[in-house]
Amino acid sequence: MSRLDKCFEGLRETKQKALVPFITAGDPDAGFTLACMHKMVDAGVDIIELGVPFSDPMADGPVIQKASERALAAGMSLKGVFQIVKKFRIENQSTPIILMGYLNPIEFMGYAAFSEQAAVAGVDGVLIVDIPPEESADLLEELKKNQLASIYLLAPTSPKHRIQRVAEIASGYIYYVSLKGVTGAGNLQLDDVRNKLAEIKKQTSLPLAIGFGVKSPEIAAEIAKIGDAVVVGSALIQSITNNPDNAEKAQQEIFNLLSSMRTAMDAVTQ
Amino acid sequence: MSVNKERKRAAGVPDYSFPDEQGHFGPYGGLFVGETLMESIEELNEAYQKYMVDPEFLAELDADLQDYVGRPSPLYHAERLSKELGGAQIYLKREDLNHTGAHKVNNTIGQVLLAKRMGKTRIIAETGAGQHGVATATVAARLGLECVVYMGEEDIKRQSPNVYRMKLLGATVVSVTSGSRTLKDALNEALRDWVTNIDDTYYIIGTVAGPHPYPAMVRDFQTIIGREAREQILEKTGKLPDALVACVGGGSNAIGLFYPFIGDDNVEIYGVEAAGLGVDTDKHSAPLCAGRPGVLHGNRTYLMADDDGQIIETHSISAGLDYPGVGPEHSWLKDIGRVEYVNIKDDEALKGFHDLTRIEGIIPALESSHAVAFAQKFAPTMTKDQTIIVNLSGRGDKDIFTIAKLEGIEL
């Protein structure tokens, strides 16, 4: 059984929902990312989404854009991301890691080389923002060969036929984008999310993660009631942005927010 | 009949049938966007497929092109320039004489009519040199639609007259401060706006890039250039031209001229990229000459990027050519060898600018000056009974400040 499947199975037994933090790898440097990953696990997270920085992050709001710029300025690359994951796996063999990013760096490395190296490093799944199912066949083949989950996005605007298409090829979980917009945008509308999730659940048995606009323990708890996983990104990265010269403080803030989200989520599901 | 077949028939191209239904030009093009945009793009594609063969829509478009844009644009025989070069006869397709001063309006007027039919009330656009922004603000003003134009902070500094024009036309110009603060970042920001305001907003992309159907759709609106030029040259010389020359940034003016001639095997076609300080330096904007294929802004195409796939900053004296990608159809035309892509450096383009201004009394845009400069090199290798059509894609009034500054003159 894959790390991801094992993770969701364990959560079902403990009646918990997955807490999934997103941080950009290499922001502000590789050492910070590695330390932060362990600290987030200590705070009770279940899966880590690691952003692969890209020069043109079209689907991201200003907070993650700046994180990407900082990481690239510090020299982060796809190979650098693999190094971070490898080092993380020395101490932690159980927390699933998902790489999230844009297609071009992977195109340049080549789908086969990317998939092989990701699997060797200890990556569990891949979410590429700008590759819809229509263009995915070649990449999917390589991911499958290397037992990497292929995670896809669904949106408030996704009609039935697109949900169907994603349900057919996705593995691991499906990431539901809770609002029309970019990452870190305004507040999500819970009723809309609830209705759309019900529609999606009719077409897939995969766990549903919800992200974009999850900012507080209160929202995390509300999401935990209706979805299988809660993704939080910009709200964490804001701590890195706010503490450019104080890594310890940034990590502590991230730890505190995730801990309170964990508590709030468990309070409504257990 | 599909849009493709209809357009092909109109263009007289029997054997060339691209893109396919998913927007692929061979391995290039396609639809590489997040799920959040897919539904809007499908909606756009349906409207495009429907209206591009709708007689009423096409009649309205034709009437606007004639009475508002001022088409057909002349095909002008540049006799003095030809004589001075001592080779082929150079004909200029005068897109600089269009309303707003460039070819860009051919596309914006088509897309805004589409937006109106789709019931959209808000128009957004990205712009580099500001020509597309002005052309978009113009057509939005005419239809009374709200208009927001994204422009890199750097470009706003370089092209302040166009920024003021857009504001006069009632558009909001948003300064983009992310990334390299140029055209590519303006495009990113426009995409972010679109995904946030998807219900009422229509995104008018200014070149033959972006996700399907934009490369095909923008091409279809721009082929008016080549269709007219083909008729005009036949009328003036009784034969097809021996060569076509156009500058290539994103490549919309070029594909507009080239497309109706693609099936004419005896017509040589040259696309001119901006070599900046030289394609052997890191200061240029020539992905077809010196880049490699990748994925950016919704399509697979030749790009300027580092070994890790990060898009790199480009350079050209002309803001309109300063883009790290290129329309996917150009990538395909390069690979199949139908079009030869060459490059012209900043200083060569400047010489072309001055020469055309002094010899023919026509001030060309710095973008178009790249095409002029290549024709100056190429014409002398041909005979006097041969002909070249150069696409004079825009006028140079917007560039006089840049030129003056280079020459140390304060305007």
PDB file of N, CA, C and O in Angstrom, chain A residues 101-143:
ATOM      1  N   GLY A 101       3.569  22.134  -8.740  1.00  0.00           N
ATOM      2  CA  GLY A 101       4.264  23.177  -9.496  1.00  0.00           C
ATOM      3  C   GLY A 101       3.746  23.293 -10.909  1.00  0.00           C
ATOM      4  O   GLY A 101       2.620  22.883 -11.215  1.00  0.00           O
ATOM      5  N   TYR A 102       4.591  23.836 -11.757  1.00  0.00           N
ATOM      6  CA  TYR A 102       4.214  24.098 -13.147  1.00  0.00           C
ATOM      7  C   TYR A 102       5.006  23.185 -14.084  1.00  0.00           C
ATOM      8  O   TYR A 102       6.041  22.632 -13.704  1.00  0.00           O
ATOM      9  N   LEU A 103       4.505  23.047 -15.285  1.00  0.00           N
ATOM     10  CA  LEU A 103       5.020  22.002 -16.173  1.00  0.00           C
ATOM     11  C   LEU A 103       6.421  22.255 -16.726  1.00  0.00           C
ATOM     12  O   LEU A 103       7.186  21.318 -16.906  1.00  0.00           O
ATOM     13  N   ASN A 104       6.759  23.509 -17.007  1.00  0.00           N
ATOM     14  CA  ASN A 104       7.978  23.711 -17.804  1.00  0.00           C
ATOM     15  C   ASN A 104       9.266  23.118 -17.221  1.00  0.00           C
ATOM     16  O   ASN A 104      10.029  22.504 -17.956  1.00  0.00           O
ATOM     17  N   PRO A 105       9.524  23.282 -15.922  1.00  0.00           N
ATOM     18  CA  PRO A 105      10.743  22.653 -15.393  1.00  0.00           C
ATOM     19  C   PRO A 105      10.754  21.134 -15.620  1.00  0.00           C
ATOM     20  O   PRO A 105      11.819  20.551 -15.860  1.00  0.00           O
ATOM     21  N   ILE A 106       9.581  20.521 -15.576  1.00  0.00           N
ATOM     22  CA  ILE A 106       9.486  19.071 -15.787  1.00  0.00           C
ATOM     23  C   ILE A 106       9.675  18.725 -17.270  1.00  0.00           C
ATOM     24  O   ILE A 106      10.326  17.747 -17.625  1.00  0.00           O
ATOM     25  N   GLU A 107       9.134  19.553 -18.148  1.00  0.00           N
ATOM     26  CA  GLU A 107       9.362  19.384 -19.594  1.00  0.00           C
ATOM     27  C   GLU A 107      10.856  19.410 -19.889  1.00  0.00           C
ATOM     28  O   GLU A 107      11.366  18.628 -20.681  1.00  0.00           O
ATOM     29  N   PHE A 108      11.537  20.365 -19.271  1.00  0.00           N
ATOM     30  CA  PHE A 108      12.969  20.521 -19.552  1.00  0.00           C
ATOM     31  C   PHE A 108      13.773  19.338 -19.025  1.00  0.00           C
ATOM     32  O   PHE A 108      14.738  18.926 -19.635  1.00  0.00           O
ATOM     33  N   MET A 109      13.382  18.801 -17.871  1.00  0.00           N
ATOM     34  CA  MET A 109      14.098  17.642 -17.325  1.00  0.00           C
ATOM     35  C   MET A 109      13.733  16.380 -18.101  1.00  0.00           C
ATOM     36  O   MET A 109      14.557  15.473 -18.241  1.00  0.00           O
ATOM     37  N   GLY A 110      12.532  16.354 -18.636  1.00  0.00           N
ATOM     38  CA  GLY A 110      12.026  15.154 -19.321  1.00  0.00           C
ATOM     39  C   GLY A 110      11.137  14.385 -18.363  1.00  0.00           C
ATOM     40  O   GLY A 110      11.469  14.247 -17.187  1.00  0.00           O
ATOM     41  N   TYR A 111       9.992  13.902 -18.868  1.00  0.00           N
ATOM     42  CA  TYR A 111       9.017  13.234 -18.001  1.00  0.00           C
ATOM     43  C   TYR A 111       9.609  11.992 -17.326  1.00  0.00           C
ATOM     44  O   TYR A 111       9.372  11.736 -16.151  1.00  0.00           O
ATOM     45  N   ALA A 112      10.401  11.206 -18.079  1.00  0.00           N
ATOM     46  CA  ALA A 112      10.931   9.949 -17.540  1.00  0.00           C
ATOM     47  C   ALA A 112      11.947  10.240 -16.437  1.00  0.00           C
ATOM     48  O   ALA A 112      11.853   9.687 -15.330  1.00  0.00           O
ATOM     49  N   ALA A 113      12.888  11.127 -16.725  1.00  0.00           N
ATOM     50  CA  ALA A 113      13.928  11.448 -15.741  1.00  0.00           C
ATOM     51  C   ALA A 113      13.296  12.053 -14.491  1.00  0.00           C
ATOM     52  O   ALA A 113      13.668  11.702 -13.360  1.00  0.00           O
ATOM     53  N   PHE A 114      12.330  12.934 -14.692  1.00  0.00           N
ATOM     54  CA  PHE A 114      11.660  13.561 -13.550  1.00  0.00           C
ATOM     55  C   PHE A 114      11.008  12.507 -12.658  1.00  0.00           C
ATOM     56  O   PHE A 114      11.190  12.496 -11.442  1.00  0.00           O
ATOM     57  N   SER A 115      10.235  11.625 -13.280  1.00  0.00           N
ATOM     58  CA  SER A 115       9.476  10.647 -12.505  1.00  0.00           C
ATOM     59  C   SER A 115      10.401   9.696 -11.751  1.00  0.00           C
ATOM     60  O   SER A 115      10.173   9.395 -10.576  1.00  0.00           O
ATOM     61  N   GLU A 116      11.446   9.238 -12.435  1.00  0.00           N
ATOM     62  CA  GLU A 116      12.385   8.311 -11.792  1.00  0.00           C
ATOM     63  C   GLU A 116      13.067   8.974 -10.599  1.00  0.00           C
ATOM     64  O   GLU A 116      13.126   8.409  -9.504  1.00  0.00           O
ATOM     65  N   GLN A 117      13.570  10.190 -10.824  1.00  0.00           N
ATOM     66  CA  GLN A 117      14.300  10.869  -9.749  1.00  0.00           C
ATOM     67  C   GLN A 117      13.379  11.239  -8.584  1.00  0.00           C
ATOM     68  O   GLN A 117      13.793  11.188  -7.419  1.00  0.00           O
ATOM     69  N   ALA A 118      12.147  11.610  -8.901  1.00  0.00           N
ATOM     70  CA  ALA A 118      11.198  11.954  -7.843  1.00  0.00           C
ATOM     71  C   ALA A 118      10.926  10.733  -6.976  1.00  0.00           C
ATOM     72  O   ALA A 118      10.928  10.810  -5.743  1.00  0.00           O
ATOM     73  N   ALA A 119      10.714   9.588  -7.627  1.00  0.00           N
ATOM     74  CA  ALA A 119      10.417   8.360  -6.885  1.00  0.00           C
ATOM     75  C   ALA A 119      11.611   7.957  -6.023  1.00  0.00           C
ATOM     76  O   ALA A 119      11.447   7.602  -4.848  1.00  0.00           O
ATOM     77  N   VAL A 120      12.802   8.027  -6.588  1.00  0.00           N
ATOM     78  CA  VAL A 120      14.005   7.671  -5.839  1.00  0.00           C
ATOM     79  C   VAL A 120      14.171   8.581  -4.620  1.00  0.00           C
ATOM     80  O   VAL A 120      14.544   8.130  -3.529  1.00  0.00           O
ATOM     81  N   ALA A 121      13.860   9.866  -4.792  1.00  0.00           N
ATOM     82  CA  ALA A 121      14.026  10.812  -3.683  1.00  0.00           C
ATOM     83  C   ALA A 121      13.038  10.557  -2.550  1.00  0.00           C
ATOM     84  O   ALA A 121      13.292  10.926  -1.403  1.00  0.00           O
ATOM     85  N   GLY A 122      11.908   9.915  -2.870  1.00  0.00           N
ATOM     86  CA  GLY A 122      10.916   9.651  -1.835  1.00  0.00           C
ATOM     87  C   GLY A 122       9.657  10.487  -1.966  1.00  0.00           C
ATOM     88  O   GLY A 122       8.906  10.657  -1.018  1.00  0.00           O
ATOM     89  N   VAL A 123       9.419  10.996  -3.170  1.00  0.00           N
ATOM     90  CA  VAL A 123       8.191  11.741  -3.449  1.00  0.00           C
ATOM     91  C   VAL A 123       7.053  10.738  -3.654  1.00  0.00           C
ATOM     92  O   VAL A 123       7.259   9.645  -4.170  1.00  0.00           O
ATOM     93  N   ASP A 124       5.843  11.133  -3.261  1.00  0.00           N
ATOM     94  CA  ASP A 124       4.707  10.214  -3.362  1.00  0.00           C
ATOM     95  C   ASP A 124       3.700  10.572  -4.446  1.00  0.00           C
ATOM     96  O   ASP A 124       2.963   9.727  -4.922  1.00  0.00           O
ATOM     97  N   GLY A 125       3.643  11.843  -4.802  1.00  0.00           N
ATOM     98  CA  GLY A 125       2.671  12.243  -5.822  1.00  0.00           C
ATOM     99  C   GLY A 125       3.036  13.580  -6.415  1.00  0.00           C
ATOM    100  O   GLY A 125       3.897  14.293  -5.887  1.00  0.00           O
ATOM    101  N   VAL A 126       2.372  13.890  -7.516  1.00  0.00           N
ATOM    102  CA  VAL A 126       2.696  15.095  -8.260  1.00  0.00           C
ATOM    103  C   VAL A 126       1.419  15.819  -8.651  1.00  0.00           C
ATOM    104  O   VAL A 126       0.471  15.186  -9.115  1.00  0.00           O
ATOM    105  N   LEU A 127       1.408  17.125  -8.433  1.00  0.00           N
ATOM    106  CA  LEU A 127       0.276  17.946  -8.863  1.00  0.00           C
ATOM    107  C   LEU A 127       0.830  19.072  -9.731  1.00  0.00           C
ATOM    108  O   LEU A 127       1.556  19.941  -9.231  1.00  0.00           O
ATOM    109  N   ILE A 128       0.545  19.020 -11.016  1.00  0.00           N
ATOM    110  CA  ILE A 128       1.045  20.064 -11.903  1.00  0.00           C
ATOM    111  C   ILE A 128      -0.126  20.936 -12.325  1.00  0.00           C
ATOM    112  O   ILE A 128      -1.098  20.458 -12.910  1.00  0.00           O
ATOM    113  N   VAL A 129      -0.006  22.190 -11.978  1.00  0.00           N
ATOM    114  CA  VAL A 129      -1.136  23.104 -12.108  1.00  0.00           C
ATOM    115  C   VAL A 129      -1.576  23.277 -13.557  1.00  0.00           C
ATOM    116  O   VAL A 129      -2.763  23.325 -13.856  1.00  0.00           O
ATOM    117  N   ASP A 130      -0.614  23.377 -14.471  1.00  0.00           N
ATOM    118  CA  ASP A 130      -0.965  23.749 -15.850  1.00  0.00           C
ATOM    119  C   ASP A 130      -0.932  22.595 -16.828  1.00  0.00           C
ATOM    120  O   ASP A 130      -0.635  22.781 -18.005  1.00  0.00           O
ATOM    121  N   ILE A 131      -1.262  21.392 -16.374  1.00  0.00           N
ATOM    122  CA  ILE A 131      -1.443  20.293 -17.323  1.00  0.00           C
ATOM    123  C   ILE A 131      -2.796  19.636 -17.069  1.00  0.00           C
ATOM    124  O   ILE A 131      -2.981  18.910 -16.100  1.00  0.00           O
ATOM    125  N   PRO A 132      -3.776  19.927 -17.912  1.00  0.00           N
ATOM    126  CA  PRO A 132      -5.087  19.304 -17.723  1.00  0.00           C
ATOM    127  C   PRO A 132      -5.044  17.859 -18.229  1.00  0.00           C
ATOM    128  O   PRO A 132      -4.082  17.460 -18.891  1.00  0.00           O
ATOM    129  N   PRO A 133      -6.072  17.073 -17.923  1.00  0.00           N
ATOM    130  CA  PRO A 133      -6.095  15.672 -18.354  1.00  0.00           C
ATOM    131  C   PRO A 133      -5.844  15.510 -19.857  1.00  0.00           C
ATOM    132  O   PRO A 133      -5.165  14.568 -20.274  1.00  0.00           O
ATOM    133  N   GLU A 134      -6.357  16.450 -20.648  1.00  0.00           N
ATOM    134  CA  GLU A 134      -6.240  16.372 -22.110  1.00  0.00           C
ATOM    135  C   GLU A 134      -4.801  16.243 -22.593  1.00  0.00           C
ATOM    136  O   GLU A 134      -4.539  15.663 -23.633  1.00  0.00           O
ATOM    137  N   GLU A 135      -3.866  16.834 -21.851  1.00  0.00           N
ATOM    138  CA  GLU A 135      -2.467  16.862 -22.303  1.00  0.00           C
ATOM    139  C   GLU A 135      -1.588  15.904 -21.501  1.00  0.00           C
ATOM    140  O   GLU A 135      -0.370  15.920 -21.624  1.00  0.00           O
ATOM    141  N   SER A 136      -2.206  15.073 -20.668  1.00  0.00           N
ATOM    142  CA  SER A 136      -1.444  14.356 -19.635  1.00  0.00           C
ATOM    143  C   SER A 136      -0.930  12.973 -20.001  1.00  0.00           C
ATOM    144  O   SER A 136      -0.145  12.402 -19.253  1.00  0.00           O
ATOM    145  N   ALA A 137      -1.357  12.400 -21.116  1.00  0.00           N
ATOM    146  CA  ALA A 137      -1.124  10.971 -21.361  1.00  0.00           C
ATOM    147  C   ALA A 137       0.334  10.544 -21.170  1.00  0.00           C
ATOM    148  O   ALA A 137       0.611   9.576 -20.448  1.00  0.00           O
ATOM    149  N   ASP A 138       1.266  11.261 -21.775  1.00  0.00           N
ATOM    150  CA  ASP A 138       2.674  10.852 -21.711  1.00  0.00           C
ATOM    151  C   ASP A 138       3.226  10.932 -20.294  1.00  0.00           C
ATOM    152  O   ASP A 138       3.954  10.046 -19.839  1.00  0.00           O
ATOM    153  N   LEU A 139       2.863  12.013 -19.607  1.00  0.00           N
ATOM    154  CA  LEU A 139       3.358  12.188 -18.242  1.00  0.00           C
ATOM    155  C   LEU A 139       2.770  11.121 -17.320  1.00  0.00           C
ATOM    156  O   LEU A 139       3.476  10.530 -16.502  1.00  0.00           O
ATOM    157  N   LEU A 140       1.470  10.839 -17.487  1.00  0.00           N
ATOM    158  CA  LEU A 140       0.802   9.850 -16.641  1.00  0.00           C
ATOM    159  C   LEU A 140       1.482   8.492 -16.724  1.00  0.00           C
ATOM    160  O   LEU A 140       1.636   7.787 -15.718  1.00  0.00           O
ATOM    161  N   GLU A 141       1.896   8.149 -17.937  1.00  0.00           N
ATOM    162  CA  GLU A 141       2.538   6.858 -18.146  1.00  0.00           C
ATOM    163  C   GLU A 141       3.809   6.760 -17.295  1.00  0.00           C
ATOM    164  O   GLU A 141       4.050   5.741 -16.632  1.00  0.00           O
ATOM    165  N   GLU A 142       4.591   7.822 -17.294  1.00  0.00           N
ATOM    166  CA  GLU A 142       5.847   7.818 -16.534  1.00  0.00           C
ATOM    167  C   GLU A 142       5.586   7.827 -15.023  1.00  0.00           C
ATOM    168  O   GLU A 142       6.280   7.155 -14.265  1.00  0.00           O
ATOM    169  N   LEU A 143       4.579   8.607 -14.614  1.00  0.00           N
ATOM    170  CA  LEU A 143       4.264   8.660 -13.184  1.00  0.00           C
ATOM    171  C   LEU A 143       3.838   7.281 -12.689  1.00  0.00           C
ATOM    172  O   LEU A 143       4.253   6.811 -11.636  1.00  0.00           O
TER     173      LEU A 143
END
